[in-house]
mmCIF file of C-alpha atoms in Angstrom:
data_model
loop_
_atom_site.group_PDB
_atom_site.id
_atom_site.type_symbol
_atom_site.label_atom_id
_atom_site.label_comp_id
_atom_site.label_asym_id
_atom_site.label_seq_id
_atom_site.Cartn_x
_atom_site.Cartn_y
_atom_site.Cartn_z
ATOM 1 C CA UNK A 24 -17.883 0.404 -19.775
ATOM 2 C CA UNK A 25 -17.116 -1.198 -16.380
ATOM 3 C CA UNK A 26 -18.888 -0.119 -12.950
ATOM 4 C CA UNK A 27 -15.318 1.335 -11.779
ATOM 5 C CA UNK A 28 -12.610 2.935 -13.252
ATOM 6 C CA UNK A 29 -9.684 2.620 -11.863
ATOM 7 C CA UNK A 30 -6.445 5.156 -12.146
ATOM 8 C CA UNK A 31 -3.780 3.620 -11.025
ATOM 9 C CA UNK A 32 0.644 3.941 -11.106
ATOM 10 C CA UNK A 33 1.706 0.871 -11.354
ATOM 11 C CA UNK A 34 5.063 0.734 -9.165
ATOM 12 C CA UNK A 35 3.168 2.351 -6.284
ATOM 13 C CA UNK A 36 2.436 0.092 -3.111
ATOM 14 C CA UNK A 37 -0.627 2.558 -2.389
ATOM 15 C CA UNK A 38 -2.300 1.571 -5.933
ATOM 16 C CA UNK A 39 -1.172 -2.175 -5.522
ATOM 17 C CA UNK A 40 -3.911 -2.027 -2.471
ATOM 18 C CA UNK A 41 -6.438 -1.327 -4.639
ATOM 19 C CA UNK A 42 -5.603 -3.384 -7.514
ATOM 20 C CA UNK A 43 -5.262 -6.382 -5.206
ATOM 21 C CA UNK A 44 -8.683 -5.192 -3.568
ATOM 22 C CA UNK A 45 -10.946 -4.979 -6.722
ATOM 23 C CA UNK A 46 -9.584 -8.621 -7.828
ATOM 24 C CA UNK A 47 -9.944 -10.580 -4.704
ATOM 25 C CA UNK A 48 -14.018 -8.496 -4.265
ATOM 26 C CA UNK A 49 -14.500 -9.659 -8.009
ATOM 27 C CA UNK A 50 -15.935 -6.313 -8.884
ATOM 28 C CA UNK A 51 -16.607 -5.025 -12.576
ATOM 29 C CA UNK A 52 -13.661 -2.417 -13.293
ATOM 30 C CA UNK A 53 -11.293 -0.726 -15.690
ATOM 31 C CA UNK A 54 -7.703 -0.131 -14.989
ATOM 32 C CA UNK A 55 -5.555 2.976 -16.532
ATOM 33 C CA UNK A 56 -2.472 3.418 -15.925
ATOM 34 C CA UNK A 57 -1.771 7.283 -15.256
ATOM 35 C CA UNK A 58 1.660 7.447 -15.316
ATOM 36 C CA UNK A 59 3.069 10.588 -17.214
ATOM 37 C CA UNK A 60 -0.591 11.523 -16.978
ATOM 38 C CA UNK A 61 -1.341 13.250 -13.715
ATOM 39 C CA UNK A 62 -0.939 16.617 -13.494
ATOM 40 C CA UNK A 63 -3.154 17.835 -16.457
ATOM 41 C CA UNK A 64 -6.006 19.788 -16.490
ATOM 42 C CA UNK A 65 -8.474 16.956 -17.134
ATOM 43 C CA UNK A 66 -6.682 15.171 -14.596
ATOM 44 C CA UNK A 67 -6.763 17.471 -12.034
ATOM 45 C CA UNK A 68 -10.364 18.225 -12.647
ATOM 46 C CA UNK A 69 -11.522 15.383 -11.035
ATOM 47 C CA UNK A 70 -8.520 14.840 -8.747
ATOM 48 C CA UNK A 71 -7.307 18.004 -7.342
ATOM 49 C CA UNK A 72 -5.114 16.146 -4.969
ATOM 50 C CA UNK A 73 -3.449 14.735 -8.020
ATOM 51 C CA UNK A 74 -3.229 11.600 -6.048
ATOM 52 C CA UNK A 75 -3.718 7.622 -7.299
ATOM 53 C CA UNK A 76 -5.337 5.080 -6.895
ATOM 54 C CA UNK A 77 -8.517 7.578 -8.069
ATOM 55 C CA UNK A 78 -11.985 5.364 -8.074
ATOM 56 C CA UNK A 79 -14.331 6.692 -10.627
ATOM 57 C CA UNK A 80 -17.490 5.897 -10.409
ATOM 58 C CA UNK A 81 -21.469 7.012 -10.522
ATOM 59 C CA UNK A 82 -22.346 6.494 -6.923
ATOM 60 C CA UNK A 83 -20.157 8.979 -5.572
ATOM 61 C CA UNK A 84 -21.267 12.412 -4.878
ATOM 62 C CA UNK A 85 -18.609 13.763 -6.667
ATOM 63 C CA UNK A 86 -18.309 11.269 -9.688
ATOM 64 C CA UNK A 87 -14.289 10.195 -8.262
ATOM 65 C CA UNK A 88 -12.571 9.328 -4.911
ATOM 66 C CA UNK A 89 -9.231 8.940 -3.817
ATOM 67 C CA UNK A 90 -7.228 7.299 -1.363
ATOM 68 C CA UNK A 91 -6.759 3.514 -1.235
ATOM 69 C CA UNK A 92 -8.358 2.520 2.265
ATOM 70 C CA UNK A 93 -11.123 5.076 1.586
ATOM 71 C CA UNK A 94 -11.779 3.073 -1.807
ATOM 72 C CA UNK A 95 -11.948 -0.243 -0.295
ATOM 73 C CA UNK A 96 -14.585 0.972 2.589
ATOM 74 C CA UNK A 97 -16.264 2.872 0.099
ATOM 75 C CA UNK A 98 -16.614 -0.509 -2.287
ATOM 76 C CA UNK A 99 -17.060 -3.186 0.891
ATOM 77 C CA UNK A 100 -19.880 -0.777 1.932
ATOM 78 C CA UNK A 101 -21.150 -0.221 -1.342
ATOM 79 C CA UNK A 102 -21.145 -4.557 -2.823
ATOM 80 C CA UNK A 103 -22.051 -5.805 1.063
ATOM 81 C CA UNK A 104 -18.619 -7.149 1.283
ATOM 82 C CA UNK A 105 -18.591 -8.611 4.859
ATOM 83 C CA UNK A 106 -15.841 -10.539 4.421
ATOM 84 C CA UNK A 107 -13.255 -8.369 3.704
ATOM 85 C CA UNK A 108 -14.769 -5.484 5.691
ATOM 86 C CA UNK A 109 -16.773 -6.943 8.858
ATOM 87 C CA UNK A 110 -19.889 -5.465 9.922
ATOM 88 C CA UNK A 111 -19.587 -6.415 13.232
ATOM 89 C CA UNK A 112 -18.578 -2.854 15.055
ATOM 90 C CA UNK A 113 -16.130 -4.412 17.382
ATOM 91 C CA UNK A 114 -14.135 -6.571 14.120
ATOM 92 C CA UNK A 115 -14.617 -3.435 11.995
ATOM 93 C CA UNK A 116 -12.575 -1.349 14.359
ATOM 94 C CA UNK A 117 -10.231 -3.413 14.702
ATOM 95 C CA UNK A 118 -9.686 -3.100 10.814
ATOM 96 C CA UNK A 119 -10.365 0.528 10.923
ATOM 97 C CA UNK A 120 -7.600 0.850 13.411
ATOM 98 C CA UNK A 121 -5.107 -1.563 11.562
ATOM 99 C CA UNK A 122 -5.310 0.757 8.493
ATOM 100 C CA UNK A 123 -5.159 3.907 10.241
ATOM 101 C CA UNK A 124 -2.498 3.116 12.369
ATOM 102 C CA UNK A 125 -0.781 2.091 8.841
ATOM 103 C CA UNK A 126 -1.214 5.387 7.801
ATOM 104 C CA UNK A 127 -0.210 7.353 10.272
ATOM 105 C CA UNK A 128 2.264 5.614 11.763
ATOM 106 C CA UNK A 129 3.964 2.812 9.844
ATOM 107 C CA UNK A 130 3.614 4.310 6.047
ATOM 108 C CA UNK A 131 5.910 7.479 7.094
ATOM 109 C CA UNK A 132 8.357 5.673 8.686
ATOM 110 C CA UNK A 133 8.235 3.259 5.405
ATOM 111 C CA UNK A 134 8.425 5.654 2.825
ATOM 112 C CA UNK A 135 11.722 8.012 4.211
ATOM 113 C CA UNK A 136 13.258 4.315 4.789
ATOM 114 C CA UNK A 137 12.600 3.448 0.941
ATOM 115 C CA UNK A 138 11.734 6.463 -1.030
ATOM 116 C CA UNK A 139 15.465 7.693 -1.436
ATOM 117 C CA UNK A 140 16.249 4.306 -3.030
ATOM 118 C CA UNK A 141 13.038 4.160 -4.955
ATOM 119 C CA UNK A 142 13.250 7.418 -6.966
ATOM 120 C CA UNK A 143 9.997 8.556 -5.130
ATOM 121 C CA UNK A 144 9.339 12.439 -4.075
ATOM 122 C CA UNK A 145 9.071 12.885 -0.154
ATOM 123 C CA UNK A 146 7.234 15.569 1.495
ATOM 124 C CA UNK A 147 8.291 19.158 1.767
ATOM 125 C CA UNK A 148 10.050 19.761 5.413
ATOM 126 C CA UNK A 149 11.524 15.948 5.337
ATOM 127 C CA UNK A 150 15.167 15.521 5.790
ATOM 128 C CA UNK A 151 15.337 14.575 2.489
ATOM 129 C CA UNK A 152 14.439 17.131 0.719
ATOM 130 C CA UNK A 153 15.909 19.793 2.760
ATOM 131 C CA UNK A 154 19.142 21.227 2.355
ATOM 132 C CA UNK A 155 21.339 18.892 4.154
ATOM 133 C CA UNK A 156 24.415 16.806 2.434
ATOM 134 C CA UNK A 157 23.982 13.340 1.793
ATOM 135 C CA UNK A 158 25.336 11.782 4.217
ATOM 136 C CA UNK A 159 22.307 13.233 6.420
ATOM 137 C CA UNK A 160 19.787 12.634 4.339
ATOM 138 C CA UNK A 161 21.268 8.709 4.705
ATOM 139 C CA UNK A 162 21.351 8.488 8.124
ATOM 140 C CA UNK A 163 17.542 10.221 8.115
ATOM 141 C CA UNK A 164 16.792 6.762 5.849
ATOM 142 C CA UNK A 165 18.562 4.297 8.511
ATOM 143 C CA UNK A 166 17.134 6.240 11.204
ATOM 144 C CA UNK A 167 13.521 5.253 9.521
ATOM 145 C CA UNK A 168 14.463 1.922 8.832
ATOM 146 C CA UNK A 169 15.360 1.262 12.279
ATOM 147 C CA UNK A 170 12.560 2.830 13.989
ATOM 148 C CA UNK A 171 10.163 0.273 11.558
ATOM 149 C CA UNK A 172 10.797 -2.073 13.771
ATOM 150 C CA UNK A 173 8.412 -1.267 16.792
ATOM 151 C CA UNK A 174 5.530 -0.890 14.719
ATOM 152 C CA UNK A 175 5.781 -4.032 12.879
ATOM 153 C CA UNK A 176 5.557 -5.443 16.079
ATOM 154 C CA UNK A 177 2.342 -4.029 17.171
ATOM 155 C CA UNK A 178 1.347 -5.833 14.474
ATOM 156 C CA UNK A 179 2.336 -8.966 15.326
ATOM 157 C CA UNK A 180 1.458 -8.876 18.518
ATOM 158 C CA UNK A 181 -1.998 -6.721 18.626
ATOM 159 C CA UNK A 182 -3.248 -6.677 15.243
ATOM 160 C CA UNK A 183 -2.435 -10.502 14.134
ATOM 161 C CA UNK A 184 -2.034 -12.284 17.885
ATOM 162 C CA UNK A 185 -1.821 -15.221 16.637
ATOM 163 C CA UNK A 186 -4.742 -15.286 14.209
ATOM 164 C CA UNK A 187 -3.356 -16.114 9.991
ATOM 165 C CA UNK A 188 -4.878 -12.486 9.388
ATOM 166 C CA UNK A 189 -5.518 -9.447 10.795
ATOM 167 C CA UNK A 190 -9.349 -10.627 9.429
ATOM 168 C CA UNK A 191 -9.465 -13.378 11.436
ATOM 169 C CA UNK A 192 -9.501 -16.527 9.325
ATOM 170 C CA UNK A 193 -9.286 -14.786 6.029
ATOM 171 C CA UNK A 194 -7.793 -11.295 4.565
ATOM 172 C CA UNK A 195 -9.524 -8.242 5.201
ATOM 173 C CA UNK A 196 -8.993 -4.787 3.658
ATOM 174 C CA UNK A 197 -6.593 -4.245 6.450
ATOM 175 C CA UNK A 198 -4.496 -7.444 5.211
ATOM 176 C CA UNK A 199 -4.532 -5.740 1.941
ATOM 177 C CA UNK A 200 -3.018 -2.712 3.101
ATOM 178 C CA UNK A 201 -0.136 -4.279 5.531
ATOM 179 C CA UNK A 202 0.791 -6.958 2.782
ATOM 180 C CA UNK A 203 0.878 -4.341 -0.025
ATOM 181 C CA UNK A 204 3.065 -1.674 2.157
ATOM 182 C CA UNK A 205 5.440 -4.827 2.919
ATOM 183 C CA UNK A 206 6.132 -5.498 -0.633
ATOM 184 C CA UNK A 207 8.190 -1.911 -0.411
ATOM 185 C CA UNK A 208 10.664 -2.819 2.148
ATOM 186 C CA UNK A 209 12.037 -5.365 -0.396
ATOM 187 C CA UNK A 210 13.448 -2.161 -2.594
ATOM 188 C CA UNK A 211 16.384 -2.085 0.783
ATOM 189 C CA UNK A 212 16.336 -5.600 1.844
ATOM 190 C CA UNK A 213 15.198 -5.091 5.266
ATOM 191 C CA UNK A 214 15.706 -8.356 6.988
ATOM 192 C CA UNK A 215 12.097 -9.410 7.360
ATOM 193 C CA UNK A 216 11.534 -10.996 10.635
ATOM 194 C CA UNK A 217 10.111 -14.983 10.007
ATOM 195 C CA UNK A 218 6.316 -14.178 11.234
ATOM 196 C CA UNK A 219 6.208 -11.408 8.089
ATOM 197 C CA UNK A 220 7.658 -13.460 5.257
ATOM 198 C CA UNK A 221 5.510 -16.483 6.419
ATOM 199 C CA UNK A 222 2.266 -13.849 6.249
ATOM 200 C CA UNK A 223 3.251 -12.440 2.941
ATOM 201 C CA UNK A 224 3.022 -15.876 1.972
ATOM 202 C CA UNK A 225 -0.443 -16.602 3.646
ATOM 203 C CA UNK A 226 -1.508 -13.570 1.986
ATOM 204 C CA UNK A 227 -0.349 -13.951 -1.684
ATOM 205 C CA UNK A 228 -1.936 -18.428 -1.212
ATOM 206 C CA UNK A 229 -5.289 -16.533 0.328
ATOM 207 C CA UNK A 230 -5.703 -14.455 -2.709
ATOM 208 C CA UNK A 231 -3.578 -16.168 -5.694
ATOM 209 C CA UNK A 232 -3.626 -14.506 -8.920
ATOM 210 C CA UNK A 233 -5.414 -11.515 -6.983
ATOM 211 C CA UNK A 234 -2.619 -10.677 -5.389
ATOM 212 C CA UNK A 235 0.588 -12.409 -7.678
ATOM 213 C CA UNK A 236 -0.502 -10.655 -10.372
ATOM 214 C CA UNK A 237 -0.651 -7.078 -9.433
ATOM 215 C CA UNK A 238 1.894 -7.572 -7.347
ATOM 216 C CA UNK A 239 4.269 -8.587 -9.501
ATOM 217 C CA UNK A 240 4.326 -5.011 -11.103
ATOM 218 C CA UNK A 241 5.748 -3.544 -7.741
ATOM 219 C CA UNK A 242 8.526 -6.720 -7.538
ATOM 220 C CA UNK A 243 9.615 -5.503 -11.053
ATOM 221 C CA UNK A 244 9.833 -2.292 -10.164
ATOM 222 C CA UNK A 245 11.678 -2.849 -7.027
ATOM 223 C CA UNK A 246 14.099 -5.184 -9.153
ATOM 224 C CA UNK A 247 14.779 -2.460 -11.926
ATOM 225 C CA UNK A 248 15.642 -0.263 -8.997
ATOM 226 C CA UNK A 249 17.966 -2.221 -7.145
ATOM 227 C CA UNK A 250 19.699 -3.421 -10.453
ATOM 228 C CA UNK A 251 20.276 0.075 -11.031
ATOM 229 C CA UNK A 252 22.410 0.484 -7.669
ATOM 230 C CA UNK A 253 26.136 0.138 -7.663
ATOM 231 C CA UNK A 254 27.340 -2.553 -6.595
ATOM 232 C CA UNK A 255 28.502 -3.332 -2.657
ATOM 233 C CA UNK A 256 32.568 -3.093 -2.475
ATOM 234 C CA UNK A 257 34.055 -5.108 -0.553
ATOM 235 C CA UNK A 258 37.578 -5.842 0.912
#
């Protein structure tokens, strides 16, 4: 049995962080795929937030942990993984702060922008699953898709500024997270801006088959669902 055991949905952006993560450390683990699987007693027993990626493994005071940037700290810590998770307090906050600031700011905005055209469950009190008629709940989704542009540019300008990663010379976790969350905004063909595409790029060379191949689950995904949209009409 491997060191890690990894839970994982496949089409999910949040699990692609982790999948790319445990490939590029080169750490011992098993991957199962969960889907149609979470929700269950056993499941739920060791994940009461019924939330993937879900690290198992003996270290942990609890025997599981969830939560893809919480993983990757958790593991860098754990395997002395400097280079994707600097020691250094000053290039570790940095990091720290690129993956919050992910969270909390440019993940919601992401997710109401993509999640109606994904199939994916939003969060009770969201436009979109409220009451309101569709043409709302659209204009909710634009409204997101607009607003992703500011913090994309923080990014750019604060996070990157001018370096190839937001790791300096090389990805860090925080490179991870960005590039994973960016593979999403392909599901409404957001018009990337030329600095993005060109680190998506940097990103996927950095890491090869790290990345590709994980990722490649997510591009699938995204292609089923656009395949599955009616076609534009035009005059």
């Amino acid at each position: 049995m491997a060191a890690n055991t990894l839970s994982i949905l496949k089409p999910s952006v949040n699990n692609l962080t982790t999948r790319i993560f445990v490939r590029a450390a080169g750490l011992d683990f098993d991957e199962v795929d969960v889907w149609g699987k979470k929700g269950t007693p056993e499941f739920l027993a060791k994940d009461p937030a019924d939330l993937t990626p879900l690290l198992e493994e003996d270290g942990l005071p609890r025997g599981s942990l969830w939560e893809s940037c919480a993983i990757m700290q958790y593991l860098s810590n754990k395997h002395g993984l400097d280079r994707l998770y600097p020691t250094d307090p000053g290039r570790r906050a940095m990091v720290d702060s690129a993956m919050f600031y992910l969270i909390g700011t440019l993940y919601p905005l992401l997710a109401r922008a993509t999640y109606p055209t994904l199939g994916f469950p939003q969060y009770a009190g969201e436009v979109a699953t409220s009451d309101a008629d569709e043409a709302m709940k659209a204009k909710a989704a634009k409204d997101a898709e607009a607003a992703l542009a500011r913090p994309l540019e923080v990014y750019r300008e604060f996070f990157l500024a001018g370096k190839h990663f937001i790791g300096g010379d090389s990805p860090s976790i925080a490179d991870i997270r960005f590039a994973a969350t960016l593979e999403f905004l392909r599901a409404i063909d957001y018009e990337f801006p030329g600095w993005a595409d060109d680190y998506l790029t940097a990103m996927e060379s950095a890491l090869g088959d790290a990345y590709s191949e994980p990722a490649q689950d997510v591009r699938d995904y995204v292609a089923h669902v656009k395949s599955q949209q009616p076609a534009a009409v035009t005059s």
